[in-house]
PDB file of C-alpha atoms and ligand atoms in Angstrom:
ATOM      1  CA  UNK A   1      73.744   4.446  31.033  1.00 40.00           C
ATOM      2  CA  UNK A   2      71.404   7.081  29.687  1.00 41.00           C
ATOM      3  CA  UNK A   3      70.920   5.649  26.833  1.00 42.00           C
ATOM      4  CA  UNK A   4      70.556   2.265  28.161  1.00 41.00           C
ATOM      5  CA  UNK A   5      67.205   3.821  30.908  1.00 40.00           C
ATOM      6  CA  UNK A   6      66.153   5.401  27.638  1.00 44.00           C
ATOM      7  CA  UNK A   7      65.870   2.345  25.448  1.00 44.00           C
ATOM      8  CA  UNK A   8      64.666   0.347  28.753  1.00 45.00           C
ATOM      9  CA  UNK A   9      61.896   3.138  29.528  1.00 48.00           C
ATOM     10  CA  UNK A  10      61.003   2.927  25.614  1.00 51.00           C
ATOM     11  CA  UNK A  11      60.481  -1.371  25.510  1.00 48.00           C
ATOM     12  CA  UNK A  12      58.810  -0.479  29.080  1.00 49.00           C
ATOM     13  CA  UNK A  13      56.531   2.094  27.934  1.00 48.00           C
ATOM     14  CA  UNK A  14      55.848   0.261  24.423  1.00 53.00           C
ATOM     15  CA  UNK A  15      54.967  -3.007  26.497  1.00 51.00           C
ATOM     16  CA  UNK A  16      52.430  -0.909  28.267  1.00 52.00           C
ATOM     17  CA  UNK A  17      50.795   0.909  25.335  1.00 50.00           C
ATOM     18  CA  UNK A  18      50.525  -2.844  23.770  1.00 54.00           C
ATOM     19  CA  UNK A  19      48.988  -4.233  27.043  1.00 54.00           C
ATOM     20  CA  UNK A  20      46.698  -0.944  27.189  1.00 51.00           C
ATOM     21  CA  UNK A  21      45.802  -1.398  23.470  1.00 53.00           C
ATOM     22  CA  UNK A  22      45.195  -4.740  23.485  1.00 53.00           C
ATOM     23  CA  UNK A  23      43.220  -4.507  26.153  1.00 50.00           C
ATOM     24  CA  UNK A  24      41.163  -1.692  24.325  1.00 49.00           C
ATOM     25  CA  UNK A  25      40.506  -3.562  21.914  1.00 52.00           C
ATOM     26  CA  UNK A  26      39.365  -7.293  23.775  1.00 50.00           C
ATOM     27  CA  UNK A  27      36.860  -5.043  25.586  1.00 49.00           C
ATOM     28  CA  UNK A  28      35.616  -3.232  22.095  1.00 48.00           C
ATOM     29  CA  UNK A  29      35.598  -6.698  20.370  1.00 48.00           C
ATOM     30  CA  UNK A  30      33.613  -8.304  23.074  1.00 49.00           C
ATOM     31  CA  UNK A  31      31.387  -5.472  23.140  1.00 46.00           C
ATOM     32  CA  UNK A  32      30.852  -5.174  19.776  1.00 47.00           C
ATOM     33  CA  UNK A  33      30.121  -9.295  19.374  1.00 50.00           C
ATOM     34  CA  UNK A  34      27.593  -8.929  22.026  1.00 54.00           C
ATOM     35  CA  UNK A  35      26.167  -6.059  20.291  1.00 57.00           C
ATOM     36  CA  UNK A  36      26.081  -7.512  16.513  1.00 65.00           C
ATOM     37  CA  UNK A  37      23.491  -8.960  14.601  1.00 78.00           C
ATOM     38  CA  UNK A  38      24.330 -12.545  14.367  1.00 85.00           C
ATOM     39  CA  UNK A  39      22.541 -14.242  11.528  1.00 82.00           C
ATOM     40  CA  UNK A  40      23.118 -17.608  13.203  1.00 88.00           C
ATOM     41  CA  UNK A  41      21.394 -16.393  16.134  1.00 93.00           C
ATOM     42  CA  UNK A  42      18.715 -14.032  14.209  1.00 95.00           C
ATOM     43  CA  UNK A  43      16.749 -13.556  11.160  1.00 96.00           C
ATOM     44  CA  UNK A  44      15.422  -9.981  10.028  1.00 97.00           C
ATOM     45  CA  UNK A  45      12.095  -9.954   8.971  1.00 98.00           C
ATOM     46  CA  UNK A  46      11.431  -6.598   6.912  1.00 98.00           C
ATOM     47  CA  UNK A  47       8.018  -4.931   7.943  1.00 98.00           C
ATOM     48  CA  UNK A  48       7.700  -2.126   5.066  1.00 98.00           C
ATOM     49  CA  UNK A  49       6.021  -2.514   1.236  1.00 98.00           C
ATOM     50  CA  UNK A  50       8.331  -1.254  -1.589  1.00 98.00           C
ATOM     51  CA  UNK A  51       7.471   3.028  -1.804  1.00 98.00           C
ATOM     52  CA  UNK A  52       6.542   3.229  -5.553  1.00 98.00           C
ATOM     53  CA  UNK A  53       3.551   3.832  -8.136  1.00 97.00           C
ATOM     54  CA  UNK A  54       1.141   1.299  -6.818  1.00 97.00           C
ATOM     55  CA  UNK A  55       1.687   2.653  -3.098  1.00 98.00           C
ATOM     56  CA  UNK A  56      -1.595   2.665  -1.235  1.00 98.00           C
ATOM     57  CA  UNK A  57      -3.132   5.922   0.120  1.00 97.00           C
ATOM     58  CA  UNK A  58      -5.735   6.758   1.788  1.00 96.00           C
ATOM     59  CA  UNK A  59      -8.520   7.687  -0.999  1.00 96.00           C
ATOM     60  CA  UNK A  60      -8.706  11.483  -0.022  1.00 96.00           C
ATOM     61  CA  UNK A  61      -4.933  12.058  -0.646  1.00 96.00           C
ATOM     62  CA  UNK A  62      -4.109  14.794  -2.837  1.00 95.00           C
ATOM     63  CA  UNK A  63      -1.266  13.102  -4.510  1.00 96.00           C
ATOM     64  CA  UNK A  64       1.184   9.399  -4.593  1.00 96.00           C
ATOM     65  CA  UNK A  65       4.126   8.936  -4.263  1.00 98.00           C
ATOM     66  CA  UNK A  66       5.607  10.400  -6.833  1.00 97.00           C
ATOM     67  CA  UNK A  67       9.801   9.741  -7.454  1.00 98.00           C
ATOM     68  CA  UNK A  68      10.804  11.697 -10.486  1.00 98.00           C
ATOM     69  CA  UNK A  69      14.508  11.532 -11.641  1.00 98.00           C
ATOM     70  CA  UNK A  70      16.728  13.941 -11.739  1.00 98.00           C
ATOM     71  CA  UNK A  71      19.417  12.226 -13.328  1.00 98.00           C
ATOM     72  CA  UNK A  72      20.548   8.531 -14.414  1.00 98.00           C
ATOM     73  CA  UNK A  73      23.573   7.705 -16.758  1.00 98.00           C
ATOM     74  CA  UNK A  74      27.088   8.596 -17.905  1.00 98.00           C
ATOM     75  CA  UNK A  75      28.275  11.995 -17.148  1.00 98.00           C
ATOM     76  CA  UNK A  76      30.313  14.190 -19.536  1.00 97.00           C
ATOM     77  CA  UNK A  77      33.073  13.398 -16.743  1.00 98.00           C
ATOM     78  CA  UNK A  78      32.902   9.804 -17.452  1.00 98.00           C
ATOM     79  CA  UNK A  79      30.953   8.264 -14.676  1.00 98.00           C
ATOM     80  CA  UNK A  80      27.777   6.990 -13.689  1.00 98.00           C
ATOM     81  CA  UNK A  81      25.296   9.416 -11.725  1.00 98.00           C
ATOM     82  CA  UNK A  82      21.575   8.814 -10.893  1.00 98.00           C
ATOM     83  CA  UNK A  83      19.661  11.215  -8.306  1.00 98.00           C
ATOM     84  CA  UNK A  84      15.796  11.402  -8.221  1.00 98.00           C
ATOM     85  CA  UNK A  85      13.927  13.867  -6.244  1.00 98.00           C
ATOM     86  CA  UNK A  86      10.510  12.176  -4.074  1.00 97.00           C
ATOM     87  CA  UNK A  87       7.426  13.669  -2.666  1.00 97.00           C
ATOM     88  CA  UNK A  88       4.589  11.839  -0.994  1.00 98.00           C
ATOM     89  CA  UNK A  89       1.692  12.642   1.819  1.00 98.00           C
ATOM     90  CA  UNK A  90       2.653  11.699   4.915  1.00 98.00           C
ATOM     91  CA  UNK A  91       0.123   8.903   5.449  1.00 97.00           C
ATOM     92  CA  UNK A  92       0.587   6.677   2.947  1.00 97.00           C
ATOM     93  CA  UNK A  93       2.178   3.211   2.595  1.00 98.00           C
ATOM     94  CA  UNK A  94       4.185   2.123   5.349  1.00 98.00           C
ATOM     95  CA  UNK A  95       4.080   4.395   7.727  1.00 98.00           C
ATOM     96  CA  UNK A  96       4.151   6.399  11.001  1.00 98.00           C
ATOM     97  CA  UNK A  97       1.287   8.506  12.457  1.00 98.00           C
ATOM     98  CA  UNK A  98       2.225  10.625  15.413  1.00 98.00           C
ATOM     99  CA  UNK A  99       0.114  11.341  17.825  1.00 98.00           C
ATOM    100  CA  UNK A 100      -0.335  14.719  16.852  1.00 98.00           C
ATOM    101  CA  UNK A 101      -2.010  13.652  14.317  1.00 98.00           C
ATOM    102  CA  UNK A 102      -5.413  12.873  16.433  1.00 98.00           C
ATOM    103  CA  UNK A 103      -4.524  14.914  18.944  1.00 98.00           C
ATOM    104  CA  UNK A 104      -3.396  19.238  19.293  1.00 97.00           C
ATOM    105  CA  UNK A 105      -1.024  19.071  21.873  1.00 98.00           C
ATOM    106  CA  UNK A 106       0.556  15.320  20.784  1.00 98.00           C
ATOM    107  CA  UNK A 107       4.116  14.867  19.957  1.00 98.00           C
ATOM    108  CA  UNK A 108       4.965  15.116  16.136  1.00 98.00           C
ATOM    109  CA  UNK A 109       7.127  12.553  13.644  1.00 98.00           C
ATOM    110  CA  UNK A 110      10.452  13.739  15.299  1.00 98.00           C
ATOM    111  CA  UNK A 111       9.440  14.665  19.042  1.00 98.00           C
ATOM    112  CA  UNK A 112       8.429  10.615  19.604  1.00 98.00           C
ATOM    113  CA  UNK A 113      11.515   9.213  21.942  1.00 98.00           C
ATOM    114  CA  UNK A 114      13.513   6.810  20.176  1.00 98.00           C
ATOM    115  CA  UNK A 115      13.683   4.451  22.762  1.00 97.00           C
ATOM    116  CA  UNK A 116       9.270   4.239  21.856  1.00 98.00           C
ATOM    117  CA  UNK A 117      10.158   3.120  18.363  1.00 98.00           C
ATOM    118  CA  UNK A 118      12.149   0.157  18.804  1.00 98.00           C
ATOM    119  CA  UNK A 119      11.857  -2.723  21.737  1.00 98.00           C
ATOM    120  CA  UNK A 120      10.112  -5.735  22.246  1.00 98.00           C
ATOM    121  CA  UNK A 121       7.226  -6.772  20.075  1.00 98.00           C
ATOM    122  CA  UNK A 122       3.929  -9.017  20.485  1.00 98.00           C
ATOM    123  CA  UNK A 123       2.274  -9.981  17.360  1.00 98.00           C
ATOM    124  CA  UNK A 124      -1.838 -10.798  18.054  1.00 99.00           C
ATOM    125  CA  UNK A 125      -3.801 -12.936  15.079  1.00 98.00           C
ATOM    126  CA  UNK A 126      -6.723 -12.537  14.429  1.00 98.00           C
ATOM    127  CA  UNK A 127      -6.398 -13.329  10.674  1.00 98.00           C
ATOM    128  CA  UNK A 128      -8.905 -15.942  10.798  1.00 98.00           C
ATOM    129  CA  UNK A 129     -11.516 -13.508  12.331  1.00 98.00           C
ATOM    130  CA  UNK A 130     -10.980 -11.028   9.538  1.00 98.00           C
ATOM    131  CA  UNK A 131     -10.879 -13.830   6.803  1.00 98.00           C
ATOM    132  CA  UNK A 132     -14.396 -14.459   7.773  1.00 98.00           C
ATOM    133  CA  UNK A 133     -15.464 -10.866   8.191  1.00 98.00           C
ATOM    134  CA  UNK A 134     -13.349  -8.069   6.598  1.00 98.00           C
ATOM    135  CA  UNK A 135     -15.347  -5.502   9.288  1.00 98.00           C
ATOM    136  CA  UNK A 136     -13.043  -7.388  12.159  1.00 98.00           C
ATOM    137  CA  UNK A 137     -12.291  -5.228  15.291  1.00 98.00           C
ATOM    138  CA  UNK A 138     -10.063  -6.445  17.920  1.00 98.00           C
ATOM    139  CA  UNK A 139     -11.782  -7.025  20.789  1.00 98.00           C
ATOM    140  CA  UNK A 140     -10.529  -6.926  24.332  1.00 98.00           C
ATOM    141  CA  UNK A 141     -11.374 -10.220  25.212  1.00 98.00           C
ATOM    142  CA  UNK A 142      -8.910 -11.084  22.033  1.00 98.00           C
ATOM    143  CA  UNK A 143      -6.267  -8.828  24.164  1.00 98.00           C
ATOM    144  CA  UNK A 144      -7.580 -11.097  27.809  1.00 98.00           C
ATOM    145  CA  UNK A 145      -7.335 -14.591  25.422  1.00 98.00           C
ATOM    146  CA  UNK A 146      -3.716 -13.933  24.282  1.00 98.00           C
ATOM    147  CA  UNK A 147      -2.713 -12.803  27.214  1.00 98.00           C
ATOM    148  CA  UNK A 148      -3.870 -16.220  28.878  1.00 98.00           C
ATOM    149  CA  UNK A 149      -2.150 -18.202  25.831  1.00 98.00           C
ATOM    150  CA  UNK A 150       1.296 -16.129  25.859  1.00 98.00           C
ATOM    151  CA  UNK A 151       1.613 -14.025  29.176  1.00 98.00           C
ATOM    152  CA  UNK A 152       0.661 -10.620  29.968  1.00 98.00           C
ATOM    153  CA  UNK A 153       1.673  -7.839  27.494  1.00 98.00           C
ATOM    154  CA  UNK A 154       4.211  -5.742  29.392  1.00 98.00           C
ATOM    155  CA  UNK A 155       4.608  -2.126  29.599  1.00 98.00           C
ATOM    156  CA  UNK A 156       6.766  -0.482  26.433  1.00 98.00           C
ATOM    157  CA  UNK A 157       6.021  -3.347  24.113  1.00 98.00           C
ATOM    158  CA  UNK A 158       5.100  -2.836  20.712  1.00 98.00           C
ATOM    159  CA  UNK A 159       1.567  -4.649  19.701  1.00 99.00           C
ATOM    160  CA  UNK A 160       1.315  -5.377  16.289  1.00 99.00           C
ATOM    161  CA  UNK A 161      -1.915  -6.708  14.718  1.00 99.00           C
ATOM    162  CA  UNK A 162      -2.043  -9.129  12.608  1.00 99.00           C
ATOM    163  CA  UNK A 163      -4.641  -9.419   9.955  1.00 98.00           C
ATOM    164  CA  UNK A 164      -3.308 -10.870   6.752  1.00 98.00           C
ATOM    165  CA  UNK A 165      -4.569  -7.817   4.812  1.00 98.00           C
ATOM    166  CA  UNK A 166      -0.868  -7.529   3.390  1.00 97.00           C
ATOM    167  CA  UNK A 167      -1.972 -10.443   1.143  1.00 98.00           C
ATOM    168  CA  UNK A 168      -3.838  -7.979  -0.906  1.00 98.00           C
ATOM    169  CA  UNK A 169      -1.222  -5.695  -1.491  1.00 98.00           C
ATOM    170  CA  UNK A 170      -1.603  -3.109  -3.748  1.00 98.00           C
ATOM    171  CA  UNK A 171      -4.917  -4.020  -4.999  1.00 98.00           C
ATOM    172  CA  UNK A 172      -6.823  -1.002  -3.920  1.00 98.00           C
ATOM    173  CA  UNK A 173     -10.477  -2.545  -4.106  1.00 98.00           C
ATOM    174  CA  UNK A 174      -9.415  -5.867  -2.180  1.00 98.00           C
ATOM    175  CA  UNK A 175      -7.366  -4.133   0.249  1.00 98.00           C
ATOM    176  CA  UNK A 176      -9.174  -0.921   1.517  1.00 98.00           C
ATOM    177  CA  UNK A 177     -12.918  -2.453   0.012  1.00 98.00           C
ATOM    178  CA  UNK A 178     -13.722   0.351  -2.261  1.00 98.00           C
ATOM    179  CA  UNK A 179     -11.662   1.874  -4.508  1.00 96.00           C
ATOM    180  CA  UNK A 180     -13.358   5.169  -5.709  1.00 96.00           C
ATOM    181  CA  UNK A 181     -11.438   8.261  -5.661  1.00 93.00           C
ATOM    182  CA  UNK A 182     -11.768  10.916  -3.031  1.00 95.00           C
ATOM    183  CA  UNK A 183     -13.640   9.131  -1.327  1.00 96.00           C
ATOM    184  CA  UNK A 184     -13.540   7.416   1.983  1.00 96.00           C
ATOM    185  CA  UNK A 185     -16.774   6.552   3.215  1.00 96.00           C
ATOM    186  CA  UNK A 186     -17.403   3.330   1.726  1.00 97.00           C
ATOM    187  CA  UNK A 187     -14.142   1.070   3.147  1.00 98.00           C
ATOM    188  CA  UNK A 188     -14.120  -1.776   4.962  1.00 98.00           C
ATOM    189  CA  UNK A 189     -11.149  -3.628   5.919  1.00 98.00           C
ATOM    190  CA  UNK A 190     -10.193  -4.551   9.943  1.00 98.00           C
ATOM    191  CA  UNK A 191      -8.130  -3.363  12.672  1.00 98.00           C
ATOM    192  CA  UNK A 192      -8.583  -2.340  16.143  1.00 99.00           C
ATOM    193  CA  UNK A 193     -11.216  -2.019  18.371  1.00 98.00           C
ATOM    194  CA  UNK A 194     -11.492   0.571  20.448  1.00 98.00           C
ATOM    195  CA  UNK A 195     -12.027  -1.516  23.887  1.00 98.00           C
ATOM    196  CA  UNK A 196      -8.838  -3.282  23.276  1.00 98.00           C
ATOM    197  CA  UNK A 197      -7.319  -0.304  22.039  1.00 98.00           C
ATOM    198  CA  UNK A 198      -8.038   1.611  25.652  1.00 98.00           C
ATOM    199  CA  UNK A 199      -6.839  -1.782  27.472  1.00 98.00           C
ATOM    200  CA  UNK A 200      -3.640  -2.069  25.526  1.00 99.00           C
ATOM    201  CA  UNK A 201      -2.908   2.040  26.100  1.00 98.00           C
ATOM    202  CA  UNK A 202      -4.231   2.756  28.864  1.00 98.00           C
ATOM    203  CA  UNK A 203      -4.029  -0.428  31.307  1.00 98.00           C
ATOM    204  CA  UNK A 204      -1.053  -1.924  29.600  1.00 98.00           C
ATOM    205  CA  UNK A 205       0.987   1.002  28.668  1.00 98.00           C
ATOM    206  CA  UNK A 206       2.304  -0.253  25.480  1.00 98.00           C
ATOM    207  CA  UNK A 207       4.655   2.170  23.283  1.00 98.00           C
ATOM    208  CA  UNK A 208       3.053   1.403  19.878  1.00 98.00           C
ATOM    209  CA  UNK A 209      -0.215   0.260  17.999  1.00 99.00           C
ATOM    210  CA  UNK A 210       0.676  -1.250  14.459  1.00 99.00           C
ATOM    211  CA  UNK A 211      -1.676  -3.391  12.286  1.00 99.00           C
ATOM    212  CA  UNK A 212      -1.004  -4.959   8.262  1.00 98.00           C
ATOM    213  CA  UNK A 213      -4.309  -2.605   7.200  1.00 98.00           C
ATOM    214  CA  UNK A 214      -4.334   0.940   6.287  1.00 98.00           C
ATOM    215  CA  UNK A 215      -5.781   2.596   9.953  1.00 98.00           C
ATOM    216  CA  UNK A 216      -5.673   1.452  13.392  1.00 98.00           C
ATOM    217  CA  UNK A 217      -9.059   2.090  12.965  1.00 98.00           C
ATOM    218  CA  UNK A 218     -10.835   0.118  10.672  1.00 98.00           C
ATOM    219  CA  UNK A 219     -12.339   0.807   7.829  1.00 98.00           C
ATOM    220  CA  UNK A 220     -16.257   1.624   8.526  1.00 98.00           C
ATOM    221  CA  UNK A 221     -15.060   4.492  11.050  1.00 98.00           C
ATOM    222  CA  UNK A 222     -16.144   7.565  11.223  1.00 97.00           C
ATOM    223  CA  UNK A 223     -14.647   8.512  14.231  1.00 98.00           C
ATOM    224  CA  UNK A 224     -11.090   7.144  14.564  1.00 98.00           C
ATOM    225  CA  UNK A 225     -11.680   6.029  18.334  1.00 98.00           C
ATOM    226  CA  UNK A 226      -8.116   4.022  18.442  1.00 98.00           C
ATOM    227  CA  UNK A 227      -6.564   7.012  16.914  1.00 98.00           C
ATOM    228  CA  UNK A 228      -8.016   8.895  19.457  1.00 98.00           C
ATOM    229  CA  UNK A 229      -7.429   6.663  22.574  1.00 98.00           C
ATOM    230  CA  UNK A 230      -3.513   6.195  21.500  1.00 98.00           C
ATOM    231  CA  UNK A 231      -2.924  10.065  20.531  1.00 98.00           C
ATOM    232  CA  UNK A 232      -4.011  11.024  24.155  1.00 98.00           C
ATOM    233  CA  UNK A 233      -1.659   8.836  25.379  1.00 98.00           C
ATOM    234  CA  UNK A 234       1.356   9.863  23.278  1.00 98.00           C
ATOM    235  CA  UNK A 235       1.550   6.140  21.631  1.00 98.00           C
ATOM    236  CA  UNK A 236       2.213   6.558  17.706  1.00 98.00           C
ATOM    237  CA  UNK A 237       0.196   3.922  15.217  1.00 98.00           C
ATOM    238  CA  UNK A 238       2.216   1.874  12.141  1.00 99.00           C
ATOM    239  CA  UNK A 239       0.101   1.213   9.017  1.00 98.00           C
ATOM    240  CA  UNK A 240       0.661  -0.615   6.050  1.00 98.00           C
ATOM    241  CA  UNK A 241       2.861  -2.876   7.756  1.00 99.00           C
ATOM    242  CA  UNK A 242       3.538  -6.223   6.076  1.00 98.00           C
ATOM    243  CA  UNK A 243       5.164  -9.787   6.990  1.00 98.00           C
ATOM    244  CA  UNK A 244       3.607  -9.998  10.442  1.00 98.00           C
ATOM    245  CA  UNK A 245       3.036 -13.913   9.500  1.00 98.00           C
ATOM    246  CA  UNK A 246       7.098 -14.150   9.576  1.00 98.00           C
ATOM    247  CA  UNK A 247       7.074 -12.952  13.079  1.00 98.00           C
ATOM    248  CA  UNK A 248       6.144 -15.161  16.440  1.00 98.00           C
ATOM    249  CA  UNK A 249       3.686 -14.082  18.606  1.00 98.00           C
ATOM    250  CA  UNK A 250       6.201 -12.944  21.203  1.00 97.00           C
ATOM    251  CA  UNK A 251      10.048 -12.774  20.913  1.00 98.00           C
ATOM    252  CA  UNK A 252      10.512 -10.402  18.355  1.00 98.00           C
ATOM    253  CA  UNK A 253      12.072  -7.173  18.708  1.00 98.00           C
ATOM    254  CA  UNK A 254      10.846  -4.403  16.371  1.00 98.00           C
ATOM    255  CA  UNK A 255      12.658  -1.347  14.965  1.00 98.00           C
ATOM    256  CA  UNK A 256      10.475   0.973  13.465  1.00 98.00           C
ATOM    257  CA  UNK A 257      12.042   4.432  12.222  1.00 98.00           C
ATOM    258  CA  UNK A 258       9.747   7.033  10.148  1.00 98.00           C
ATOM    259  CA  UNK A 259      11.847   9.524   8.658  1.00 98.00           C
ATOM    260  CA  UNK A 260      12.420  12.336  11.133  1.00 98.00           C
ATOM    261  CA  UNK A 261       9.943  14.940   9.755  1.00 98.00           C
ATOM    262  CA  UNK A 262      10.148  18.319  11.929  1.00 98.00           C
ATOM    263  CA  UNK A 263       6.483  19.031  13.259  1.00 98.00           C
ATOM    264  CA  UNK A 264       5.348  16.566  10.889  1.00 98.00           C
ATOM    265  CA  UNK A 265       2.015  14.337  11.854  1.00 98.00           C
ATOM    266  CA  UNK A 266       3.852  11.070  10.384  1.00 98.00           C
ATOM    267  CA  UNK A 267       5.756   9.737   7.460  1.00 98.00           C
ATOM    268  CA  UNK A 268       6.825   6.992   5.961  1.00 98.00           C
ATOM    269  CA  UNK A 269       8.614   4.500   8.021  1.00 98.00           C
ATOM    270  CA  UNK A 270      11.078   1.738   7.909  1.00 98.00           C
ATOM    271  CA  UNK A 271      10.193  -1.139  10.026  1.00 98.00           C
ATOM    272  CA  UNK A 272      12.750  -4.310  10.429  1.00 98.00           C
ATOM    273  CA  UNK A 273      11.959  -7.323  13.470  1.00 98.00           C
ATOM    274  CA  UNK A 274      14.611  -9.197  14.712  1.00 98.00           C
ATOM    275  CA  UNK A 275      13.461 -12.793  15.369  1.00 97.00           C
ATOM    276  CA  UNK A 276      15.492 -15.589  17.419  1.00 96.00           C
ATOM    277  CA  UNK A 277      16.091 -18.494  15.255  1.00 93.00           C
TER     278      UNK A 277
HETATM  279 ZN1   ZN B   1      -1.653   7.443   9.080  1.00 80.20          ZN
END
């Protein structure tokens, strides 16, 4: 009889772990297929230039990016090993700038919330403009026009400009407009203005400036206004960014991770979109 409640309690109880477990893992699986990239459903669209030799940098940077190796081949042991060691300024290529880097009291590369780096993204063209005139600023009547076009740009989006300077990529001369070492005041290349800047930060309260040129200021400043403007507001910039062409003008969602540099003022950054087929 004891042995009989036993082996009954035992089916029982394994009936209920199976029921429990299966449960577990219908509710995980659903989960997880609601949470998956589905490459029926979306396409990834990768926003970051290759970090090597012909990297871009701003023309006062002391150094590239340098990526020296360590090690590449057989061992003694038998098997292959390759490590390299890299070093690079901050602000160079694709990258992040925090806001402390325009302003004293901003947060730095690895204070920005995570939740500011990644979310939906508008993409504003104005590649035509700066086709015809490499000097382009955005205006903020190009912010009130594609708002009237594609609805108004809600709070926490990410606004990325689109210039078609990637096209140039890496030629130094086409891309930043002068190419002489150590120095800086002879660029030209386009980005944003600082009227649309203040209406997209401060009115709009959107979580990120980005832009396919080198500065979210463009090239002719002096004064890095839209660096200025977003750093008071906490809202970080992305520069260098490329394949905004591959992106719609809204719909996208944008991930954009620097690597998490304590106290640093940027550094370079991955960038993927997600786009809805
Ligand atoms: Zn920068």
């Amino acid at each position: 009889m004891g042995s009989l409640l036993q082996s009954c309690d035992c089916v029982e109880v394994r009936a209920m772990k199976w029921m429990v477990g299966g449960l577990f893992l219908v509710t995980v699986g659903s989960l997880l297929a609601e949470q998956a990239l589905d490459p029926a459903a979306q396409r990834v669209v990768d926003l970051t230039h290759p970090f090597n030799a012909k990297t871009v940098y701003w023309p006062t940077a002391p150094s590239r990016f340098v990526l020296e190796q360590l090690a590449h081949g057989p061992t003694p042991e038998g098997y292959f090993y390759s490590a390299y060691s890299l070093s690079t300024p901050e602000h160079g290529g694709t990258h992040l700038d925090a806001p402390v880097h325009f302003a004293a009291d901003g947060r730095t590369a690895d204070e920005i919330p995570l939740q500011q780096l990644m979310g939906p993204a508008v993409v504003i063209d104005v590649s035509a403009r700066a086709g015809a005139d490499r000097d382009y600023r955005l205006s903020r009547e190009d912010v009130i026009a594609f708002e009237s076009r594609h609805g108004r740009i809600a709070p926490r989006t990410l606004v990325l400009l689109r210039t078609g300077w990637s096209r140039h990529w890496p030629d130094v001369k086409a891309y930043l407009g002068d190419d002489t070492p150590g120095d800086a005041s002879k660029l030209s290349f386009p980005s944003y203005g600082e009227d649309a800047a203040k209406l997209l930060v401060e009115e709009r309260d959107v979580s990120v400036l980005g832009v396919d040129t080198a500065s979210i200021d463009y090239g002719r400043s002096t004064d890095f206004r839209v660096h200025r403007v977003a750093a008071a507001r906490n809202v970080p910039g992305l520069e260098n960014l490329t394949n905004l062409d591959q992106l719609p003008a809204r719909g996208a969602t944008v991930i954009a991770l620097p690597m998490k540099i304590e106290g640093g003022s940027g550094g370079p950054l991955r960038a993927v979109a997600l786009v809805p087929r």
